Structure formats: C-alpha cells, structure tokens
Amino acid sequence: MSVNGRTYERDVEPRMLLVDFLRQDLDLTGTHAGCEHGVCGACTVLVNGRSLRSCLMFAVQANGASVETIEGLANADGSLSILQECFHDHHGLQCGFCTPGMLMTLTEHLRENATPDEQELRVVLTGNLCRCTGYQAIVEAGLDAARRMRAKKEAAE
Amino acid sequence: MKPGPFTYHDPTELADAVALIGAHENARALAGGQSLVPMMNFRYAMPDHLIDLNGVSGLSFIDCGERIRLGAMTRQRDVEFSSDLQHAVPILREALLNVGHRQTRNRGTIGGSICNLDPSAEMPAIMLLHDAELTAQSTRGVRKIPMNKFALGFMTTSLEPDELLTEISFARWGKGHGYGFHEYARRHGDFAICSAGVLIEADSRGEVARIAIVVGGLGATPVRLSAFEAAAKGHRLADELIAEAAAAASRMDALSDAHFSADYRRHLAGVLTRRAMKSAFERIGVAAYV
Ligand code: FES
Ligand code: FES
C-alpha cells in the first residue's frame, strides 16, 4: 500500500487492524488508537481519499490502496499546512490526542467543500470526540482554514 | 481489544463468495465492517473464516428505475450523495444522515446495516416502511425475502448461515408524496432510542390515498402501524390525523432495558410520529421527484 505517497510492502496477519499496522509496522504513530471500536474517531485516516476509522478496517483490506495520515499533512519543506497552522492559531488542541483524527476529517471535508458553514462543520465533527477543547476552537480553526485556503487559491489565480 | 485469529478470504466474484460462505463453518461475511469489526475487536464475534465482500464485483449499484434497486454493498455515502435517489426517495437520505458519521458512512453499506438489524437502526426501518424485497443467494439458489419476513427478532434475520444478501429493491412512491423521518438519540449519529418514519400520498380532494408509518426502537425490530394505516385511508389531511397517529404509536408494545423504560420509549414513539407526520404533511405536493 502507499502511505503518504511512499510505497510499503509487508506481510501481515489478517487480523492486524489498519491502525496497528500504521503504528507498529510502519512506525507512523501520529494516528492514534483511542477506543478501538469505532466510537472516538482518533484513528481517522484517509483511504483512497475518504475518511474512515482505521480501527475498523484490517490492514489487508488496504492492500494496494493509497492511505493518507497526519504525517503527510505538512508542506514538503516541513512547515505546517494551512489547516495545521489554524489549529495552532486558534488553540484547536490541548492534549492533542484527538487532533490527528480531527485534522484528517477536516482535510477530507475541506477538499470537498471549500465554503463550509459553522453548522456543517459541527455535524462533520460529530464523528470525532475531544475531551479537552469543547470543540469551539476546533470549529473556528476549520472555518479559518477554509477562509485562508480560499484566499490562497484566489491569490494564485 | 484485538480480534481473534481467522482465515481471510477475498473473493472477487459473487459465485466464489457464495461458495466460500457455503463451504465453511463459522464463517462471516464482511461488508463495511462498521458493526462486525467492533464486535470482533471485543471478541463478541469470533468467526473462523471471514469472507470479505469489499472486492466482489457487481454488489454495489444504485438503480432508480421503475423499482429502486440497491446493491447490498452500496456504501451509505454513495446513497447519501446520489441525486437520483434524493429525488426518488427523499426519506432515505433524511434517515441516512442519522446513521453514524461521515467516517462510518464512507465505509458502511446499506446491506450491512440491514443484516446487522440493530433494533433502532434506520435502514431496516426505512426498508420496512417501503415493503422492500431482499434478494439472498446461496449455492442452493436465489431467494426473495420480504422485509417483514426478514426481521425475525433481536438482531436476528431470516438469512441462513450460507446465504448472502445481494440486493434490496422496493417500489417508489408517487410523485409529490409527503415524507418525514425523525429520531431521538443522545448524540447525533449515535444509536437512536426511538425513530419514526412516515410516507403519505394524497388524492385531489386532500384525503389520504396511501400512508405508511414505521416506528423503530420500541422492540427488537421496527414495526409498522398497520391498523392505523388501514383506518387512515380516505381521511382528510388534518391535525386530528396527526394526533391519532401519535396516539396509535404510543399504544404500541415496547420493551424496557437497562437504559430506557417501555413507557419512555412509547412516549418518544408518539412524539416522533407526530413530528414525522407533520413533516410529511408539509411536504406533500412539493415535487418529490421529477
Ligand atoms: S480508535 Fe478508532 S474510532 Fe476510536
Ligand atoms: S485536545 Fe485533548 S482530546 Fe481533543
């Protein structure tokens, strides 16, 4: 499978969950395992562009797929992406446990909808639990990221 | 919280998948995995053989013809974003938005949700509301099962261990029909405590030509208010009818469990049926599909 553009080949036991494969076999520990039964969203990654819970998929099922994780979000020069920067600026994280999942969920959504409103982001984020922030700052970060991405696109045109 | 060991099969043809599930003891079919994999992680489910349907061709499709036909492996997401379905069966999307979250609908399938048959799950309720017909296949042949014969009891379907659900189909309701789906859950996207769905067709005099009402979460399976539906035919679309529907819903049998009493469930059934009726009334005549 390809993860963040890099190809990996491994033999795994069928029961190995995708989240454990990423963390243990590939050492990509940015993706977090929280509840491990599909409730918290901390393990959210993108597979072929769609967000999903990597604790509910076996690694073998991602054979040949293109996976994106938190490790792939930063810009090529290592600087923070717009979305990451907005989380930083708006205090969108405290302990940071939920953050990889939040970022991946928002990454998918902002790709599909460049002009989200607040209500829509709140609904999209219902699949990700955060025990610290109270969500307000995360929603603000998401809205600001959408604004900055639009501004950047306009500037480029 | 890791699944026990199993043998993994990833067929690409339906015939192979059917042969595999027929040939192995303690085999389970894996659809979207949004319920089965958590159960495996908890080791509530410990299949020896897992037949992964995700690579099987021909099981994912949406056909909005005379009848609506959905492949069992159609992702909930694809149904959610299908504009054809939105026109033909608007209640489907309204109900679907309560099924889990973006990340689970990206993966979860229509057929998986129906086969899992959680008592308060939205998709089984919507299929019962439409008198859907399910197609099951095994090495013994193909079988059609009406939804009311499919849901046998608590998370128990009439599928035999060697059968796979391949397709769900149902007749569309008339142009401009009214529809409404309401549910109550502690958190959006969580398992509902109770839900209600209503479909209405009216005649030119503003009277009920046809009505269907389903309530989920009262007992082990969703139920239709059949007696009320029959009695409501020919009645004027008026507030009294809404009140009568709500009263009928709150008289249904209900089960108590550790979380919610039967009385509370019946109360919710009444309230949600009233809301769903109201939505359906308001939408009648709005061109529901073109
Ligand atoms: S760890 Fe996957 S949803 Fe909680
Ligand atoms: S920042 Fe701690 S869980 Fe969200």
Short mmCIF file of C-alpha atoms and ligand atoms in Angstrom, two decimals:
data_model
loop_
_atom_site.label_atom_id
_atom_site.label_comp_id
_atom_site.label_asym_id
_atom_site.label_seq_id
_atom_site.Cartn_x
_atom_site.Cartn_y
_atom_site.Cartn_z
CA MET A 1 0.00 0.00 0.00
CA SER A 2 1.06 3.55 -0.38
CA VAL A 3 1.10 5.74 2.72
CA ASN A 4 1.57 9.47 2.21
CA GLY A 5 2.98 8.74 -1.23
CA ARG A 6 5.52 6.18 -0.11
CA THR A 7 5.07 2.52 -1.03
CA TYR A 8 5.30 -0.14 1.66
CA GLU A 9 5.26 -3.89 1.22
CA ARG A 10 4.65 -6.08 4.22
CA ASP A 11 3.18 -9.47 5.06
CA VAL A 12 0.69 -9.19 7.88
CA GLU A 13 -1.67 -11.42 9.77
CA PRO A 14 -5.25 -10.89 8.53
CA ARG A 15 -6.42 -9.80 11.95
CA MET A 16 -3.98 -6.87 12.08
CA LEU A 17 -6.04 -3.68 12.16
CA LEU A 18 -5.00 -0.86 9.85
CA VAL A 19 -4.35 1.44 12.81
CA ASP A 20 -1.97 -1.07 14.40
CA PHE A 21 -0.26 -1.68 11.09
CA LEU A 22 0.41 2.03 10.68
CA ARG A 23 1.62 2.47 14.23
CA GLN A 24 3.53 -0.74 14.85
CA ASP A 25 4.75 -1.96 11.49
CA LEU A 26 5.33 1.38 9.80
CA ASP A 27 6.15 3.35 12.94
CA LEU A 28 3.70 6.05 11.91
CA THR A 29 2.47 6.75 15.41
CA GLY A 30 0.75 10.01 14.55
CA THR A 31 -2.50 8.15 14.00
CA HIS A 32 -3.90 7.48 17.46
CA ALA A 33 -5.77 4.46 18.76
CA GLY A 34 -8.35 5.54 21.29
CA CYS A 35 -11.38 3.36 21.79
CA GLU A 36 -10.51 0.74 19.18
CA HIS A 37 -14.15 0.08 18.47
CA GLY A 38 -15.24 2.87 16.21
CA VAL A 39 -16.53 5.47 18.65
CA CYS A 40 -13.91 8.17 19.15
CA GLY A 41 -12.53 8.95 15.69
CA ALA A 42 -8.93 9.40 16.92
CA CYS A 43 -7.80 6.78 14.40
CA THR A 44 -9.31 8.54 11.36
CA VAL A 45 -7.18 8.30 8.21
CA LEU A 46 -7.98 8.75 4.53
CA VAL A 47 -8.05 5.68 2.30
CA ASN A 48 -8.32 6.49 -1.39
CA GLY A 49 -9.35 9.99 -0.35
CA ARG A 50 -12.15 9.01 2.01
CA SER A 51 -12.00 9.35 5.76
CA LEU A 52 -12.56 6.20 7.76
CA ARG A 53 -11.83 4.68 11.13
CA SER A 54 -8.62 2.69 10.83
CA CYS A 55 -9.58 0.60 13.88
CA LEU A 56 -12.49 -0.81 11.86
CA MET A 57 -10.52 -1.94 8.86
CA PHE A 58 -7.99 -4.72 8.52
CA ALA A 59 -4.63 -3.80 7.07
CA VAL A 60 -5.04 -6.49 4.40
CA GLN A 61 -8.12 -4.64 3.16
CA ALA A 62 -5.96 -1.66 2.30
CA ASN A 63 -3.81 -3.79 0.01
CA GLY A 64 -2.98 -1.60 -2.99
CA ALA A 65 -4.78 1.43 -1.56
CA SER A 66 -3.47 4.92 -1.11
CA VAL A 67 -3.53 5.92 2.55
CA GLU A 68 -3.07 9.42 3.96
CA THR A 69 -2.22 10.02 7.59
CA ILE A 70 -1.39 13.00 9.77
CA GLU A 71 2.29 12.54 8.92
CA GLY A 72 1.54 13.52 5.34
CA LEU A 73 -0.23 16.80 6.05
CA ALA A 74 2.69 19.19 6.49
CA ASN A 75 4.13 21.00 3.49
CA ALA A 76 7.07 19.49 1.64
CA ASP A 77 9.52 21.83 3.42
CA GLY A 78 8.26 20.63 6.80
CA SER A 79 6.29 23.79 7.62
CA LEU A 80 2.73 23.40 8.89
CA SER A 81 -0.12 23.15 6.39
CA ILE A 82 -2.80 25.83 6.47
CA LEU A 83 -5.16 23.59 8.46
CA GLN A 84 -2.46 22.72 10.98
CA GLU A 85 -1.48 26.36 11.30
CA CYS A 86 -5.08 27.29 12.01
CA PHE A 87 -5.32 24.69 14.78
CA HIS A 88 -2.21 26.27 16.25
CA ASP A 89 -3.51 29.83 15.95
CA HIS A 90 -6.97 29.06 17.35
CA HIS A 91 -5.85 26.72 20.12
CA GLY A 92 -7.69 23.90 18.38
CA LEU A 93 -5.93 21.37 20.57
CA GLN A 94 -5.00 20.92 24.19
CA CYS A 95 -3.74 17.41 24.92
CA GLY A 96 -3.68 16.66 21.20
CA PHE A 97 -4.98 13.11 21.40
CA CYS A 98 -7.96 13.73 19.13
CA THR A 99 -6.08 16.10 16.81
CA PRO A 100 -4.86 13.63 14.13
CA GLY A 101 -8.42 12.43 13.64
CA MET A 102 -9.84 15.95 13.63
CA LEU A 103 -7.31 17.06 11.03
CA MET A 104 -7.94 14.11 8.73
CA THR A 105 -11.72 14.50 8.93
CA LEU A 106 -11.44 18.21 8.16
CA THR A 107 -8.91 17.56 5.39
CA GLU A 108 -11.44 15.40 3.57
CA HIS A 109 -14.28 17.82 4.16
CA LEU A 110 -12.41 20.95 3.07
CA ARG A 111 -11.31 19.23 -0.11
CA GLU A 112 -14.92 18.50 -0.96
CA ASN A 113 -16.38 21.77 0.25
CA ALA A 114 -14.29 24.92 0.20
CA THR A 115 -17.03 27.07 1.76
CA PRO A 116 -18.34 25.25 4.80
CA ASP A 117 -20.56 26.98 7.35
CA GLU A 118 -20.31 26.50 11.08
CA GLN A 119 -23.28 24.15 11.43
CA GLU A 120 -21.92 21.89 8.71
CA LEU A 121 -18.50 21.61 10.36
CA ARG A 122 -20.13 20.80 13.68
CA VAL A 123 -22.07 17.95 12.06
CA VAL A 124 -18.99 16.64 10.24
CA LEU A 125 -17.06 16.63 13.50
CA THR A 126 -19.69 14.60 15.37
CA GLY A 127 -17.62 11.56 14.43
CA ASN A 128 -14.62 12.81 16.41
CA LEU A 129 -14.61 13.08 20.18
CA CYS A 130 -12.49 15.62 22.03
CA ARG A 131 -12.25 15.57 25.80
CA CYS A 132 -10.43 18.88 26.13
CA THR A 133 -11.36 21.76 23.89
CA GLY A 134 -15.14 21.84 23.91
CA TYR A 135 -14.95 21.87 20.08
CA GLN A 136 -15.44 25.63 19.72
CA ALA A 137 -11.79 26.28 18.91
CA ILE A 138 -11.68 23.33 16.51
CA VAL A 139 -14.67 24.62 14.58
CA GLU A 140 -13.11 28.09 14.44
CA ALA A 141 -9.85 26.62 13.19
CA GLY A 142 -11.72 24.73 10.47
CA LEU A 143 -13.62 27.82 9.34
CA ASP A 144 -10.48 29.93 9.32
CA ALA A 145 -8.60 27.25 7.38
CA ALA A 146 -11.33 27.27 4.73
CA ARG A 147 -11.04 31.08 4.50
CA ARG A 148 -7.25 31.02 4.22
CA MET A 149 -7.32 28.23 1.63
CA ARG A 150 -9.75 30.22 -0.49
CA ALA A 151 -7.61 33.35 -0.17
CA LYS A 152 -4.52 31.41 -1.17
CA LYS A 153 -6.29 29.95 -4.18
CA GLU A 154 -7.53 33.37 -5.28
CA ALA A 155 -4.05 34.83 -4.89
CA ALA A 156 -2.67 32.06 -7.07
CA GLU A 157 -5.20 32.66 -9.82
CA MET B 1 -9.08 -5.07 22.07
CA LYS B 2 -7.79 -7.05 19.13
CA PRO B 3 -9.73 -9.56 17.06
CA GLY B 4 -9.01 -13.25 17.40
CA PRO B 5 -7.33 -15.10 14.55
CA PHE B 6 -9.31 -16.03 11.45
CA THR B 7 -8.73 -17.15 7.89
CA TYR B 8 -9.23 -14.32 5.46
CA HIS B 9 -10.87 -14.79 2.06
CA ASP B 10 -11.12 -12.03 -0.51
CA PRO B 11 -13.16 -13.30 -3.47
CA THR B 12 -13.74 -11.06 -6.47
CA GLU B 13 -16.74 -12.89 -7.95
CA LEU B 14 -20.12 -13.35 -6.30
CA ALA B 15 -20.18 -17.05 -7.17
CA ASP B 16 -16.90 -17.53 -5.31
CA ALA B 17 -18.13 -15.58 -2.29
CA VAL B 18 -21.30 -17.67 -2.16
CA ALA B 19 -19.30 -20.88 -2.50
CA LEU B 20 -16.95 -19.81 0.31
CA ILE B 21 -19.70 -18.93 2.76
CA GLY B 22 -21.43 -22.21 1.93
CA ALA B 23 -18.28 -24.28 2.39
CA HIS B 24 -17.05 -23.03 5.76
CA GLU B 25 -18.32 -23.50 9.28
CA ASN B 26 -18.43 -20.42 11.49
CA ALA B 27 -17.86 -18.08 8.55
CA ARG B 28 -18.98 -14.46 8.49
CA ALA B 29 -19.36 -12.12 5.55
CA LEU B 30 -17.54 -8.82 6.00
CA ALA B 31 -19.31 -5.84 4.43
CA GLY B 32 -18.39 -2.32 5.60
CA GLY B 33 -17.27 -3.70 8.95
CA GLN B 34 -18.66 -0.82 10.97
CA SER B 35 -20.50 -3.20 13.31
CA LEU B 36 -18.80 -6.55 12.74
CA VAL B 37 -15.23 -5.30 13.30
CA PRO B 38 -16.03 -3.63 16.66
CA MET B 39 -17.69 -6.89 17.70
CA MET B 40 -14.57 -8.75 16.60
CA ASN B 41 -12.35 -6.29 18.45
CA PHE B 42 -14.35 -7.03 21.60
CA ARG B 43 -14.29 -10.71 20.68
CA TYR B 44 -18.06 -10.89 20.89
CA ALA B 45 -17.74 -12.21 17.36
CA MET B 46 -15.03 -14.77 16.64
CA PRO B 47 -15.50 -16.13 13.15
CA ASP B 48 -13.04 -18.74 11.93
CA HIS B 49 -13.45 -17.54 8.37
CA LEU B 50 -14.00 -14.00 7.20
CA ILE B 51 -15.34 -13.61 3.66
CA ASP B 52 -14.55 -10.06 2.62
CA LEU B 53 -17.17 -8.78 0.17
CA ASN B 54 -15.43 -5.47 -0.49
CA GLY B 55 -13.65 -6.75 -3.57
CA VAL B 56 -16.64 -8.65 -5.02
CA SER B 57 -17.77 -7.04 -8.25
CA GLY B 58 -21.39 -6.29 -9.04
CA LEU B 59 -22.66 -5.80 -5.49
CA SER B 60 -22.52 -2.02 -5.42
CA PHE B 61 -25.07 -0.19 -7.57
CA ILE B 62 -27.93 2.27 -7.43
CA ASP B 63 -30.73 1.80 -9.97
CA CYS B 64 -33.59 4.29 -9.91
CA GLY B 65 -35.83 2.61 -12.45
CA GLU B 66 -39.46 1.53 -12.07
CA ARG B 67 -38.35 -0.07 -8.83
CA ILE B 68 -35.49 1.25 -6.76
CA ARG B 69 -32.70 -1.33 -6.67
CA LEU B 70 -29.69 -1.09 -4.39
CA GLY B 71 -26.74 -3.45 -4.35
CA ALA B 72 -26.11 -4.81 -0.87
CA MET B 73 -22.54 -3.46 -0.83
CA THR B 74 -23.51 0.07 -1.86
CA ARG B 75 -21.81 2.42 0.58
CA GLN B 76 -24.07 4.54 2.72
CA ARG B 77 -22.07 7.51 1.49
CA ASP B 78 -22.95 6.80 -2.14
CA VAL B 79 -26.63 6.65 -1.27
CA GLU B 80 -26.30 9.89 0.68
CA PHE B 81 -24.80 11.72 -2.30
CA SER B 82 -26.97 10.18 -5.05
CA SER B 83 -29.12 12.94 -6.51
CA ASP B 84 -31.29 10.37 -8.33
CA LEU B 85 -32.16 8.75 -5.02
CA GLN B 86 -32.64 12.12 -3.39
CA HIS B 87 -35.34 12.87 -5.98
CA ALA B 88 -36.98 9.46 -5.98
CA VAL B 89 -36.75 8.50 -2.28
CA PRO B 90 -36.02 11.66 -0.31
CA ILE B 91 -36.76 9.99 3.04
CA LEU B 92 -33.80 7.66 2.51
CA ARG B 93 -31.24 10.42 2.77
CA GLU B 94 -33.09 12.09 5.62
CA ALA B 95 -32.85 8.85 7.60
CA LEU B 96 -29.32 8.07 6.45
CA LEU B 97 -27.91 11.30 7.83
CA ASN B 98 -28.63 9.81 11.27
CA VAL B 99 -26.62 6.66 10.51
CA GLY B 100 -23.26 7.08 12.20
CA HIS B 101 -20.90 9.76 10.96
CA ARG B 102 -19.07 10.77 7.80
CA GLN B 103 -16.25 8.31 8.50
CA THR B 104 -18.55 5.37 9.13
CA ARG B 105 -20.88 6.14 6.19
CA ASN B 106 -17.83 6.27 3.91
CA ARG B 107 -17.33 2.62 4.69
CA GLY B 108 -20.63 1.25 5.97
CA THR B 109 -23.00 -0.38 3.48
CA ILE B 110 -26.77 -0.47 3.07
CA GLY B 111 -26.86 -4.26 3.11
CA GLY B 112 -24.59 -4.49 6.14
CA SER B 113 -26.83 -2.22 8.14
CA ILE B 114 -29.93 -4.22 7.20
CA CYS B 115 -28.29 -7.56 8.04
CA ASN B 116 -26.94 -6.29 11.35
CA LEU B 117 -30.54 -5.35 12.21
CA ASP B 118 -29.94 -3.24 15.27
CA PRO B 119 -33.37 -2.65 16.86
CA SER B 120 -33.22 1.11 16.36
CA ALA B 121 -31.24 1.16 13.11
CA GLU B 122 -32.60 3.48 10.44
CA MET B 123 -32.08 1.41 7.28
CA PRO B 124 -34.12 -1.64 8.36
CA ALA B 125 -36.92 0.75 9.40
CA ILE B 126 -36.85 2.54 6.04
CA MET B 127 -36.91 -0.78 4.18
CA LEU B 128 -39.86 -1.99 6.23
CA LEU B 129 -41.60 1.31 5.50
CA HIS B 130 -41.23 0.62 1.78
CA ASP B 131 -42.16 -3.08 1.97
CA ALA B 132 -38.77 -3.78 0.45
CA GLU B 133 -37.82 -7.12 -1.03
CA LEU B 134 -34.41 -8.59 -0.27
CA THR B 135 -32.52 -10.95 -2.53
CA ALA B 136 -30.40 -13.63 -0.91
CA GLN B 137 -28.08 -16.00 -2.68
CA SER B 138 -26.50 -19.30 -1.68
CA THR B 139 -25.17 -22.31 -3.53
CA ARG B 140 -28.73 -23.63 -3.25
CA GLY B 141 -30.07 -20.78 -5.37
CA VAL B 142 -31.61 -17.31 -5.18
CA ARG B 143 -34.36 -16.41 -2.72
CA LYS B 144 -36.51 -13.30 -2.38
CA ILE B 145 -37.48 -12.30 1.15
CA PRO B 146 -39.97 -9.57 2.04
CA MET B 147 -38.61 -7.22 4.72
CA ASN B 148 -41.33 -8.14 7.22
CA LYS B 149 -40.24 -11.80 7.00
CA PHE B 150 -36.56 -10.87 7.12
CA ALA B 151 -36.51 -9.20 10.53
CA LEU B 152 -37.18 -12.11 12.89
CA GLY B 153 -36.08 -10.82 16.27
CA PHE B 154 -33.33 -9.09 18.19
CA MET B 155 -30.50 -8.67 15.64
CA THR B 156 -31.73 -11.85 14.02
CA THR B 157 -32.60 -12.14 10.35
CA SER B 158 -34.05 -14.98 8.32
CA LEU B 159 -30.81 -15.25 6.32
CA GLU B 160 -29.40 -18.76 6.57
CA PRO B 161 -25.73 -19.09 7.57
CA ASP B 162 -24.82 -19.97 3.97
CA GLU B 163 -26.74 -17.09 2.38
CA LEU B 164 -25.53 -13.66 1.29
CA LEU B 165 -27.75 -10.62 0.85
CA THR B 166 -27.11 -9.30 -2.65
CA GLU B 167 -29.81 -6.75 -3.40
CA ILE B 168 -32.57 -4.65 -1.88
CA SER B 169 -35.44 -3.39 -4.01
CA PHE B 170 -38.69 -1.55 -3.45
CA ALA B 171 -41.35 0.34 -5.36
CA ARG B 172 -41.13 4.12 -5.40
CA TRP B 173 -43.92 6.22 -4.00
CA GLY B 174 -45.89 8.59 -6.22
CA LYS B 175 -44.62 11.92 -7.38
CA GLY B 176 -45.08 14.61 -4.75
CA HIS B 177 -45.58 12.20 -1.87
CA GLY B 178 -45.08 13.51 1.65
CA TYR B 179 -42.32 12.09 3.80
CA GLY B 180 -40.79 12.64 7.21
CA PHE B 181 -38.23 10.88 9.39
CA HIS B 182 -37.44 11.87 12.96
CA GLU B 183 -35.46 10.17 15.66
CA TYR B 184 -34.10 10.82 19.09
CA ALA B 185 -30.54 9.90 20.10
CA ARG B 186 -28.37 11.12 22.93
CA ARG B 187 -25.77 12.36 20.46
CA HIS B 188 -26.23 12.93 16.74
CA GLY B 189 -25.20 9.79 14.87
CA ASP B 190 -25.34 7.53 17.91
CA PHE B 191 -27.78 4.66 18.18
CA ALA B 192 -31.25 6.13 18.35
CA ILE B 193 -33.53 5.37 21.27
CA CYS B 194 -36.55 5.62 19.04
CA SER B 195 -37.37 6.72 15.48
CA ALA B 196 -40.43 7.26 13.27
CA GLY B 197 -40.85 7.46 9.51
CA VAL B 198 -43.93 8.44 7.52
CA LEU B 199 -44.88 8.32 3.82
CA ILE B 200 -48.17 9.78 2.52
CA GLU B 201 -49.81 10.06 -0.86
CA ALA B 202 -52.84 12.35 -1.07
CA ASP B 203 -55.63 12.40 -3.64
CA SER B 204 -57.02 15.51 -5.33
CA ARG B 205 -59.55 16.05 -2.52
CA GLY B 206 -56.76 16.35 0.05
CA GLU B 207 -57.52 12.96 1.53
CA VAL B 208 -55.12 10.16 2.36
CA ALA B 209 -54.79 7.84 -0.62
CA ARG B 210 -51.99 5.80 0.92
CA ILE B 211 -49.99 6.04 4.12
CA ALA B 212 -47.19 4.05 5.75
CA ILE B 213 -45.76 4.62 9.21
CA VAL B 214 -42.83 2.82 10.80
CA VAL B 215 -41.50 3.08 14.34
CA GLY B 216 -38.04 1.84 15.30
CA GLY B 217 -36.51 1.19 18.70
CA LEU B 218 -39.69 0.13 20.52
CA GLY B 219 -38.93 -3.58 20.47
CA ALA B 220 -36.50 -5.99 18.88
CA THR B 221 -37.37 -4.98 15.31
CA PRO B 222 -39.01 -1.93 13.71
CA VAL B 223 -42.81 -2.10 13.43
CA ARG B 224 -45.43 -0.72 11.07
CA LEU B 225 -48.65 0.87 12.37
CA SER B 226 -50.67 -1.33 10.01
CA ALA B 227 -54.04 -0.98 11.74
CA PHE B 228 -53.79 2.80 11.78
CA GLU B 229 -52.61 2.89 8.15
CA ALA B 230 -55.69 0.97 7.02
CA ALA B 231 -58.03 3.12 9.08
CA ALA B 232 -56.49 6.40 7.95
CA LYS B 233 -57.26 5.85 4.26
CA GLY B 234 -59.74 8.42 2.96
CA HIS B 235 -59.31 10.68 5.97
CA ARG B 236 -58.65 14.37 5.49
CA LEU B 237 -55.10 15.62 5.99
CA ALA B 238 -55.83 17.48 9.18
CA ASP B 239 -54.30 17.96 12.61
CA GLU B 240 -56.64 15.32 14.05
CA LEU B 241 -55.00 12.68 11.89
CA ILE B 242 -51.57 13.66 13.23
CA ALA B 243 -52.83 13.34 16.79
CA GLU B 244 -54.42 9.97 16.06
CA ALA B 245 -51.21 8.64 14.52
CA ALA B 246 -49.21 9.79 17.54
CA ALA B 247 -51.72 8.14 19.86
CA ALA B 248 -51.55 4.90 17.87
CA ALA B 249 -47.74 4.92 18.05
CA SER B 250 -47.73 5.45 21.80
CA ARG B 251 -50.04 2.44 22.28
CA MET B 252 -47.58 0.02 20.66
CA ASP B 253 -45.83 -2.70 22.65
CA ALA B 254 -42.41 -1.65 23.86
CA LEU B 255 -39.51 -3.27 25.70
CA SER B 256 -37.69 -1.90 28.73
CA ASP B 257 -33.95 -2.26 29.06
CA ALA B 258 -31.24 -1.06 31.41
CA HIS B 259 -31.25 2.39 29.82
CA PHE B 260 -34.83 3.28 28.94
CA SER B 261 -38.23 2.12 30.15
CA ALA B 262 -41.01 0.91 27.88
CA ASP B 263 -43.11 3.93 28.93
CA TYR B 264 -40.40 6.33 27.87
CA ARG B 265 -39.99 4.58 24.52
CA ARG B 266 -43.74 4.73 23.92
CA HIS B 267 -43.76 8.41 24.80
CA LEU B 268 -40.95 9.03 22.31
CA ALA B 269 -42.76 6.97 19.66
CA GLY B 270 -45.77 9.27 19.99
CA VAL B 271 -43.73 12.47 19.86
CA LEU B 272 -41.58 11.36 16.91
CA THR B 273 -44.56 10.04 14.95
CA ARG B 274 -46.29 13.40 15.42
CA ARG B 275 -43.18 15.21 14.11
CA ALA B 276 -42.77 12.82 11.18
CA MET B 277 -46.46 13.18 10.26
CA LYS B 278 -46.13 16.94 10.41
CA SER B 279 -43.08 16.93 8.12
CA ALA B 280 -44.88 14.62 5.71
CA PHE B 281 -47.94 16.89 5.63
CA GLU B 282 -45.83 19.96 4.97
CA ARG B 283 -44.02 18.29 2.09
CA ILE B 284 -46.98 16.82 0.26
CA GLY B 285 -47.29 18.32 -3.18
CA VAL B 286 -43.71 19.53 -3.20
CA ALA B 287 -42.36 17.84 -6.29
CA ALA B 288 -40.56 14.98 -4.62
CA TYR B 289 -39.10 13.73 -7.83
CA VAL B 290 -39.08 14.67 -11.46
S1 FES C 1 -9.80 4.23 17.90
FE1 FES C 1 -10.89 4.07 16.07
S2 FES C 1 -12.70 5.16 16.49
FE2 FES C 1 -11.71 5.15 18.42
S1 FES C 2 -7.37 18.08 22.58
FE1 FES C 2 -7.48 16.56 24.09
S2 FES C 2 -8.94 15.22 23.28
FE2 FES C 2 -9.06 16.87 21.93
#
